[in-house]
XYZ file of C-alpha atoms in Angstrom:
621
model
C 0.000 0.000 0.000
C 1.277 3.483 -0.829
C 1.542 6.253 1.734
C -1.189 8.250 -0.009
C -3.646 5.347 0.016
C -2.830 4.417 3.604
C -3.306 7.967 4.809
C -6.594 8.460 2.987
C -8.012 5.197 4.312
C -6.924 5.998 7.881
C -8.839 9.290 7.794
C -11.874 8.192 5.766
C -12.312 4.739 7.313
C -10.396 4.676 10.615
C -12.366 1.643 11.849
C -11.436 -0.495 8.882
C -7.856 0.725 8.757
C -7.032 0.028 12.392
C -8.993 -3.221 12.675
C -6.908 -4.466 9.760
C -3.735 -3.305 11.536
C -4.857 -5.086 14.716
C -4.521 -8.447 12.931
C -0.746 -8.139 13.377
C -1.171 -9.035 17.069
C -2.369 -12.131 18.927
C -5.632 -11.506 20.803
C -7.277 -13.457 23.609
C -10.471 -11.889 22.327
C -10.268 -10.342 18.860
C -11.923 -6.904 18.613
C -14.847 -6.314 16.287
C -14.971 -2.620 17.038
C -12.290 -0.100 16.142
C -13.174 3.402 17.326
C -15.510 3.336 20.307
C -18.848 5.086 20.596
C -17.196 7.633 22.900
C -15.088 8.829 19.972
C -11.740 8.221 21.670
C -11.345 4.572 22.767
C -10.039 1.835 20.517
C -10.754 -1.916 20.328
C -12.950 -1.713 23.435
C -14.331 -5.245 23.014
C -10.902 -6.850 22.648
C -8.491 -8.450 25.116
C -4.779 -9.306 24.819
C -1.424 -9.191 26.580
C 1.459 -7.118 25.189
C 4.157 -9.172 26.891
C 2.820 -12.266 25.123
C 2.899 -10.376 21.842
C 6.394 -9.012 22.450
C 7.980 -12.307 23.520
C 5.927 -15.500 23.940
C 4.337 -15.600 20.504
C 7.751 -15.359 18.828
C 8.987 -18.312 20.902
C 5.832 -20.253 20.013
C 6.462 -19.482 16.341
C 9.853 -21.190 16.511
C 11.982 -18.058 16.821
C 13.153 -18.675 20.393
C 16.826 -18.913 19.423
C 16.851 -15.568 17.605
C 18.278 -12.409 19.191
C 15.753 -10.271 21.064
C 17.603 -7.948 23.478
C 21.197 -6.857 22.868
C 22.799 -5.240 25.916
C 25.874 -3.132 25.241
C 27.501 -1.408 28.212
C 30.875 0.097 27.331
C 30.904 1.779 30.756
C 31.130 -1.665 32.413
C 32.726 -3.604 29.558
C 29.637 -5.827 29.251
C 28.089 -7.211 26.056
C 25.247 -9.740 26.256
C 22.580 -10.913 23.840
C 19.330 -12.458 25.088
C 17.356 -14.640 22.695
C 13.573 -14.547 22.719
C 13.550 -17.788 24.739
C 16.019 -16.377 27.273
C 14.073 -13.130 27.487
C 10.890 -15.105 28.079
C 12.492 -16.968 31.019
C 13.900 -13.790 32.562
C 10.644 -11.858 32.271
C 8.444 -14.733 33.478
C 10.665 -15.173 36.554
C 10.661 -11.423 37.232
C 6.870 -11.431 36.967
C 6.728 -14.305 39.434
C 8.961 -12.340 41.799
C 6.627 -9.331 41.653
C 3.590 -11.527 42.276
C 5.247 -13.145 45.276
C 5.959 -9.686 46.699
C 2.204 -9.073 46.711
C 1.725 -7.095 43.494
C -1.800 -7.490 42.128
C -3.615 -6.550 38.909
C -3.635 -2.776 38.450
C -0.993 -2.024 41.098
C 1.594 0.551 40.117
C 5.316 -0.247 40.055
C 7.888 2.530 39.823
C 11.082 1.611 37.980
C 14.031 3.874 38.848
C 16.921 2.160 37.153
C 19.885 2.603 34.827
C 19.996 1.154 31.324
C 20.463 -2.478 32.282
C 18.500 -5.564 31.169
C 16.727 -5.897 34.514
C 14.944 -2.593 33.856
C 13.488 -4.033 30.642
C 12.642 -7.299 32.405
C 10.774 -5.260 35.008
C 8.759 -3.339 32.415
C 7.761 -6.471 30.517
C 7.027 -8.372 33.751
C 4.561 -5.657 34.711
C 2.905 -5.933 31.298
C 2.761 -9.713 31.760
C 0.730 -9.417 34.979
C -1.336 -6.313 34.286
C 0.702 -4.178 36.674
C 1.114 -0.539 35.656
C 4.757 0.438 35.380
C 6.000 3.981 35.761
C 9.614 4.366 34.688
C 11.390 7.376 36.175
C 14.542 8.575 34.439
C 17.535 7.608 36.571
C 18.962 11.122 36.435
C 16.057 12.677 38.312
C 16.507 13.900 41.863
C 14.911 12.527 45.012
C 12.451 15.435 44.999
C 11.218 14.602 41.493
C 11.032 10.908 42.309
C 9.022 11.683 45.454
C 6.478 13.663 43.408
C 5.907 10.656 41.190
C 5.651 8.293 44.142
C 2.984 10.485 45.700
C 1.065 10.799 42.444
C 0.875 7.139 41.381
C 1.200 5.513 44.848
C 3.195 2.427 43.810
C 3.070 -0.869 45.662
C 6.668 -1.632 44.650
C 9.736 0.330 43.632
C 12.300 -1.414 41.437
C 15.766 0.087 41.543
C 19.454 -0.750 41.244
C 22.327 -0.109 43.599
C 23.865 2.359 41.147
C 24.004 3.898 37.715
C 27.147 4.772 35.808
C 27.742 8.070 34.029
C 30.997 7.901 32.124
C 33.545 6.921 34.768
C 31.405 8.122 37.657
C 29.359 5.685 39.744
C 26.057 7.184 40.956
C 24.557 5.377 43.989
C 20.797 5.086 43.420
C 19.676 3.679 46.754
C 20.341 6.909 48.743
C 18.259 8.817 46.173
C 15.408 6.332 46.551
C 15.668 6.461 50.355
C 15.562 10.261 50.309
C 12.562 10.225 47.960
C 10.668 7.794 50.179
C 11.385 9.982 53.222
C 9.878 12.975 51.393
C 6.886 11.138 49.929
C 3.569 10.860 51.731
C 2.615 7.642 49.947
C 3.653 4.347 51.555
C 5.684 1.881 49.491
C 5.600 -1.704 50.758
C 8.544 -3.194 48.867
C 11.778 -1.829 47.382
C 13.610 -4.394 45.265
C 17.273 -3.527 44.666
C 19.359 -5.060 41.886
C 22.869 -5.175 43.319
C 25.589 -4.148 40.852
C 29.206 -5.010 41.580
C 30.319 -1.407 40.964
C 28.492 -0.285 44.141
C 26.593 -2.484 46.583
C 23.614 -0.838 48.288
C 22.896 -1.034 51.984
C 19.467 -2.513 52.604
C 18.449 -0.619 55.703
C 14.649 -0.497 55.646
C 12.163 -3.273 56.323
C 10.830 -2.644 52.813
C 14.235 -3.259 51.206
C 14.874 -6.593 49.506
C 17.695 -7.805 47.318
C 16.394 -8.424 43.813
C 18.728 -11.353 43.117
C 17.624 -13.236 46.238
C 13.925 -12.606 45.633
C 14.283 -13.691 42.017
C 16.048 -16.936 42.889
C 13.080 -18.190 44.862
C 10.379 -17.095 42.419
C 8.353 -19.263 40.054
C 7.712 -18.216 36.464
C 4.391 -16.440 35.871
C 2.175 -16.686 32.807
C 0.678 -13.823 30.822
C -2.677 -12.452 31.985
C -5.314 -11.550 29.363
C -6.160 -7.864 29.764
C -8.976 -5.618 28.527
C -8.034 -3.307 25.672
C -8.184 -0.200 27.867
C -6.124 -1.628 30.726
C -3.352 0.854 31.610
C 0.037 -0.394 30.469
C 2.081 2.412 31.984
C 2.175 5.910 33.423
C 4.920 8.129 32.047
C 5.426 11.532 33.600
C 6.125 14.571 31.486
C 6.887 18.131 32.521
C 3.974 20.287 33.640
C 3.959 24.068 33.520
C 3.048 24.263 37.219
C 6.023 22.201 38.360
C 3.771 19.205 39.031
C 4.518 16.388 36.565
C 1.716 15.086 34.367
C 1.220 11.322 34.330
C 0.417 10.257 30.781
C -1.581 7.009 30.875
C -1.024 4.575 27.991
C -3.661 1.933 27.297
C -2.656 -1.559 26.253
C -4.357 -2.458 22.980
C -4.224 0.785 21.009
C -0.566 1.260 21.888
C 0.329 -2.256 20.806
C -1.497 -1.936 17.483
C 0.053 1.467 16.733
C 3.604 0.348 17.509
C 3.250 -2.920 15.599
C 2.033 -0.923 12.577
C 4.767 1.707 12.874
C 7.771 -0.613 12.733
C 7.355 -1.897 9.157
C 5.483 1.119 7.786
C 7.317 4.127 9.274
C 10.752 2.622 9.914
C 10.701 -0.044 7.203
C 12.092 -2.877 9.340
C 11.251 -6.550 8.895
C 11.069 -9.170 11.675
C 14.506 -10.558 12.457
C 16.379 -7.324 11.716
C 18.144 -5.299 14.410
C 16.711 -1.917 15.372
C 18.373 0.545 17.726
C 16.770 3.512 19.439
C 19.675 5.203 21.207
C 17.584 6.763 23.939
C 16.707 6.010 27.574
C 13.862 3.895 28.903
C 12.912 6.845 31.133
C 11.514 8.649 28.089
C 8.720 7.812 25.668
C 11.204 6.900 22.917
C 12.639 4.235 25.190
C 9.219 2.813 26.012
C 8.057 2.749 22.417
C 11.210 1.951 20.480
C 13.691 0.321 22.821
C 11.177 -2.005 24.452
C 7.718 -2.495 22.981
C 7.859 -1.555 19.290
C 10.850 -3.645 18.148
C 9.875 -6.685 20.212
C 6.274 -6.591 18.989
C 7.614 -6.631 15.433
C 10.009 -9.481 16.180
C 13.156 -7.360 15.943
C 16.303 -7.507 18.000
C 16.553 -4.282 20.008
C 19.695 -2.653 21.405
C 19.902 -1.478 25.032
C 22.888 0.859 25.312
C 24.412 1.969 28.611
C 26.802 4.716 27.633
C 27.156 8.012 25.804
C 27.622 8.783 22.101
C 30.967 10.388 22.949
C 33.363 9.143 25.628
C 32.119 5.547 25.789
C 34.941 5.207 24.826
C 34.929 7.545 21.815
C 32.745 9.142 19.150
C 32.825 5.991 17.046
C 30.837 3.801 19.453
C 27.470 4.238 17.689
C 28.903 3.225 14.331
C 30.943 0.375 15.808
C 27.827 -1.126 17.391
C 25.812 -0.622 14.210
C 28.429 -2.651 12.352
C 28.791 -5.257 15.115
C 25.068 -6.041 15.275
C 24.067 -5.296 11.666
C 21.693 -2.559 12.764
C 19.258 -1.668 9.968
C 17.684 1.466 11.475
C 19.197 3.808 14.070
C 17.063 6.346 15.924
C 18.669 9.014 18.098
C 18.460 12.681 19.062
C 20.139 15.497 17.113
C 22.135 16.291 20.271
C 23.932 12.958 19.954
C 24.886 13.682 16.359
C 26.101 17.180 17.271
C 28.261 15.697 20.019
C 29.680 13.087 17.639
C 30.412 15.763 15.061
C 32.212 17.873 17.628
C 34.507 14.982 18.533
C 34.883 13.531 15.032
C 34.342 16.456 12.632
C 35.788 14.691 9.603
C 33.908 11.448 10.255
C 37.103 9.384 10.503
C 35.769 7.132 13.259
C 32.508 6.669 11.386
C 34.303 5.682 8.184
C 36.581 3.277 10.053
C 33.607 1.488 11.636
C 31.969 0.780 8.242
C 28.308 0.885 9.378
C 27.205 -0.484 6.008
C 24.146 -2.327 7.341
C 22.432 0.959 8.222
C 19.628 1.876 5.811
C 18.476 5.105 7.470
C 19.031 7.333 10.484
C 15.949 8.744 12.206
C 16.136 11.832 14.421
C 13.618 13.120 16.976
C 13.298 14.581 20.458
C 14.244 18.140 19.515
C 14.657 20.300 16.441
C 17.095 18.825 13.921
C 19.039 21.801 12.603
C 19.790 21.588 8.857
C 23.547 21.888 9.322
C 23.680 18.783 11.506
C 21.351 16.834 9.201
C 23.441 17.713 6.147
C 26.703 16.780 7.881
C 25.608 13.343 9.053
C 23.869 12.681 5.750
C 27.107 13.335 3.874
C 29.093 11.133 6.264
C 26.689 8.196 6.135
C 25.542 8.439 2.541
C 22.144 7.208 3.768
C 18.778 8.933 4.325
C 18.585 11.061 7.474
C 14.964 11.462 8.498
C 13.612 13.887 11.049
C 10.261 13.075 12.614
C 8.111 14.508 15.383
C 5.908 13.305 18.207
C 5.219 13.844 21.893
C 4.976 11.818 25.089
C 1.222 12.271 24.952
C 0.969 10.802 21.451
C 3.182 7.786 22.135
C 4.476 7.239 18.600
C 5.401 9.342 15.537
C 2.795 11.756 14.242
C 4.878 13.499 11.562
C 7.388 11.373 9.681
C 8.610 10.026 6.392
C 7.073 6.543 6.191
C 9.864 4.784 4.337
C 8.054 1.455 4.657
C 5.268 2.947 2.516
C 7.683 4.156 -0.128
C 7.937 7.826 0.924
C 10.952 9.867 -0.078
C 12.463 11.856 2.820
C 10.872 15.245 3.503
C 13.018 18.318 2.789
C 15.681 19.126 5.370
C 14.139 21.340 8.036
C 10.729 19.667 7.842
C 9.493 17.172 10.428
C 7.716 15.139 7.780
C 4.242 14.274 6.584
C 1.231 13.324 8.724
C 1.427 9.681 9.741
C -1.728 7.704 8.895
C -4.274 8.315 11.627
C -3.151 11.872 12.437
C -5.164 14.711 10.862
C -2.978 17.820 11.224
C -4.085 21.437 10.965
C -2.342 24.772 11.507
C -4.707 27.225 13.224
C -4.665 30.882 14.145
C -5.574 32.085 17.638
C -9.276 31.873 16.738
C -9.059 28.292 15.587
C -9.248 29.146 11.890
C -6.951 27.279 9.513
C -4.121 29.383 8.099
C -2.822 29.117 4.551
C 0.324 27.122 3.720
C 3.677 28.646 4.682
C 2.102 30.709 7.482
C 3.024 29.916 11.085
C 0.196 29.008 13.434
C -0.762 26.630 16.235
C -0.112 22.996 15.372
C -3.219 20.962 16.171
C -4.552 17.460 15.480
C -8.235 16.872 14.777
C -10.085 14.420 16.984
C -10.228 11.470 17.230
C -6.610 10.741 17.966
C -5.454 7.401 16.550
C -4.640 4.293 18.609
C -1.611 4.631 20.878
C -2.356 8.226 21.890
C -3.154 9.026 25.514
C -6.749 9.102 26.713
C -6.139 10.394 30.228
C -3.661 11.798 32.714
C -3.295 9.873 35.952
C -5.779 11.300 38.472
C -5.891 14.557 36.509
C -8.932 14.678 34.239
C -8.967 18.478 34.186
C -5.378 18.516 33.015
C -6.216 16.038 30.274
C -9.193 18.032 29.027
C -6.959 21.103 28.923
C -5.294 19.699 25.813
C -8.620 19.928 23.967
C -10.048 23.255 25.160
C -7.903 25.710 23.182
C -9.495 24.661 19.881
C -12.813 22.849 19.826
C -12.463 19.431 18.244
C -8.664 19.495 18.229
C -5.748 18.319 20.332
C -3.473 21.343 20.852
C 0.134 20.213 20.611
C 1.523 23.363 22.233
C 3.890 23.742 19.279
C 3.898 26.318 16.528
C 3.992 24.869 13.042
C 3.890 25.577 9.323
C 2.349 23.445 6.609
C 4.495 23.657 3.522
C 2.887 24.262 0.163
C 4.277 20.902 -0.952
C 2.833 18.971 1.990
C 5.447 18.474 4.732
C 5.090 20.201 8.085
C 7.695 22.215 9.932
C 7.571 22.386 13.739
C 8.823 25.766 14.879
C 9.017 25.334 18.666
C 6.967 25.458 21.839
C 4.218 27.960 22.444
C 4.370 27.410 26.215
C 7.249 27.389 28.677
C 8.506 23.863 28.081
C 12.067 23.818 26.793
C 13.870 20.929 25.175
C 17.339 20.254 26.559
C 19.094 17.534 24.575
C 15.785 15.765 24.044
C 14.634 16.212 27.669
C 11.482 18.298 28.100
C 11.821 20.598 31.104
C 9.477 23.194 32.540
C 10.987 26.643 32.986
C 8.218 27.330 35.495
C 9.409 24.421 37.581
C 13.008 25.667 37.421
C 11.815 29.132 38.457
C 10.212 27.647 41.546
C 13.530 26.171 42.621
C 15.521 29.319 41.792
C 13.042 31.559 43.618
C 13.554 29.525 46.775
C 17.285 30.316 46.851
C 18.307 32.632 49.692
C 20.104 35.081 47.413
C 17.231 35.458 44.922
C 14.557 38.143 45.136
C 12.912 37.451 41.798
C 13.781 35.472 38.699
C 12.856 34.427 35.186
C 14.014 31.320 33.325
C 13.978 31.060 29.554
C 15.387 28.675 26.972
C 18.577 29.780 25.270
C 19.696 28.342 21.961
C 22.641 25.986 22.323
C 24.662 24.477 19.500
C 25.026 21.091 21.201
C 21.885 20.628 23.305
C 19.355 22.559 21.253
C 18.189 24.577 24.261
C 19.541 25.226 27.747
C 18.040 27.022 30.746
C 19.116 30.646 31.219
C 18.387 32.250 34.600
C 17.908 35.988 35.095
C 17.551 37.043 38.710
C 17.632 39.964 41.102
C 20.077 39.383 43.936
C 19.187 40.118 47.542
C 22.818 40.573 48.598
C 24.691 41.777 45.512
C 27.029 38.778 45.762
C 26.639 37.537 42.203
C 29.157 34.704 42.474
C 27.505 33.238 45.538
C 24.062 33.686 44.031
C 24.962 31.908 40.800
C 26.575 28.923 42.517
C 23.602 28.550 44.866
C 21.176 28.603 41.933
C 23.073 25.970 39.951
C 23.446 23.729 42.996
C 19.744 23.987 43.870
C 18.562 23.143 40.355
C 20.922 20.172 40.107
C 19.807 18.791 43.477
C 16.069 19.479 43.325
C 15.367 18.762 39.661
C 18.258 17.164 37.787
C 21.769 17.945 36.536
C 20.182 18.048 33.082
C 18.245 21.145 34.156
C 21.312 23.029 35.400
C 21.378 26.516 33.813
C 24.159 27.491 31.445
C 23.997 31.182 32.411
C 22.908 32.719 35.716
C 22.681 36.459 35.154
C 22.152 39.032 37.909
C 20.059 42.059 36.863
C 19.174 45.298 38.559
C 15.559 44.843 37.425
C 13.556 42.418 35.296
C 11.688 43.833 32.280
C 7.961 43.785 33.052
C 4.640 45.043 31.864
C 2.742 47.517 33.979
C 0.620 44.653 35.235
C 3.751 42.936 36.558
C 4.167 40.249 33.891
C 7.804 39.455 33.188
C 8.586 39.883 29.490
C 10.087 36.461 28.833
C 9.810 36.776 25.059
C 11.976 39.876 25.278
C 14.547 38.005 27.375
C 14.568 35.187 24.806
C 15.229 37.697 22.040
C 18.134 39.217 23.979
C 19.721 35.820 24.618
C 19.089 34.295 21.197
C 19.751 37.353 19.045
C 16.160 37.749 17.914
C 14.243 40.906 17.102
C 13.702 42.919 20.280
C 10.126 44.135 20.350
C 9.264 46.447 23.238
C 5.537 46.270 24.006
C 3.461 49.350 24.694
C 2.603 47.945 28.101
C 6.196 47.914 29.373
C 6.620 49.364 32.851
C 10.058 50.936 32.334
C 11.620 50.993 28.837
C 15.045 51.833 30.287
C 15.208 48.343 31.822
C 15.523 46.841 28.331
C 18.814 48.580 27.526
C 20.107 47.831 31.007
C 19.251 44.128 30.589
C 20.998 43.980 27.218
C 24.101 45.622 28.645
C 24.188 43.410 31.740
C 23.790 40.236 29.671
C 26.556 41.309 27.302
C 28.769 42.144 30.262
C 28.042 38.701 31.681
C 28.997 37.061 28.385
C 32.370 38.808 28.278
C 33.224 37.289 31.631
């Protein structure tokens, strides 16, 4: 089927299109209904288990000896491949362990772990039993972990004794202990996978060694689950500082991912697919764990960095080693590789000839980076766009449907099932090549979220800006020739190396610092990371050095090192309107070299020149 025909059918006959796609999975009860009467649910009369579809059915089909999970950890010198049969045994035993610790259908399980196989076993074990996993990125602080514990109230926390960042060992257990001391919710069991690089002290009555608990556990079978059973909760940044728990339902997600692998990415069962991301993010959920395994692909789990693990050739060396067909990573990774290997010597030496295409997502792919890596690889480099809420690509080049790559700078074409529109502030469609609000007409296709955990008002907020549409929060342009360009956020979420962070949340932390009277945080353009936080503040003491160090330390400790600001700039006054609103757009223009537009409502125009001068003075030092 061609892209054009697939897209038209998905919009004109969504029921028929997605019921046909659903045949790619094994069902305990096959659905007869596609889109539900409520206009948002999918396959409501069906029942299945995604762990069975990701693992057990491949073993039953005689593929048990084929590679399923490839673990590469240059930071520990470990390389291990699990076949589908081995993965089945590991996951079934892990599921049995969770059941013996008292976990029951619908219970939540938080997974706070590094990129090791046990994290994947834990995710799939939850899916096997109908537990709802919530993976929290291992770089988040105890405060952020505590927020998620309080919101989803897990019965069990799965963690490891440590993570490894480059040559630095990061003990995880003290972070978990601190989070549990802050949280109001009670957690009954904390299972700790002990790593030889750092053994954790098990000090609480809730603490149990994972290895010991696993040894005594029996294997557990897959549990048939209703189509709308929650598979996971994945938290994304909220503008209030409170994270939003995106709930993903089982059946629609499985159907969407199973369809996406051959049709968007063009991979066949048995090939190796690598999403160089982290399981703490939606890319890791969809395309390290569930998507490739559902399609019968080997998937790569990488514990390391694109540069320094040990060098900028590691991606290409692993592509060649495992005959990777499709690589998916963030533009930040490619920028880092380019910085360390500008002439592509390490890439050429690795000979990654098996690679058919490189996909980029997670942040804006600047044309210069796309052109550079395209020239080095001699293969298609394809940008595509989606969000945690959507769960899988919404704008892309569907190479499995015969699409040629969209022009450099464009995010791609609407993926079948997604009806895109660019609207003005009144909800009226704008003409091509005019920037507006990027929106998707209801109903959203399978795989998209249908709720936020215990936050129905927050969920409905996505659909109130424009009646009948999901508001993406991004500005976009529809090109005259069809592809869409995503121009950036229309709210205060910034994208730091693929990590979505709330500037409002950072402001809360900065404002609490003893040396800060008032502050504003904006996103500054950064050649490597795409965006970085920039802090402007008014000092209470005039000690700018002390104030800056306190701010950086507070953000690192209370949010994450990823959120640490690049610049912390002391001002005499913040530019404001007469009503007291800080002019953040003006600050962005000053930092990023944009057009400085002074609104009529400004309280004191002289503050603008003073801010420009103080920022320039800061830059010189």
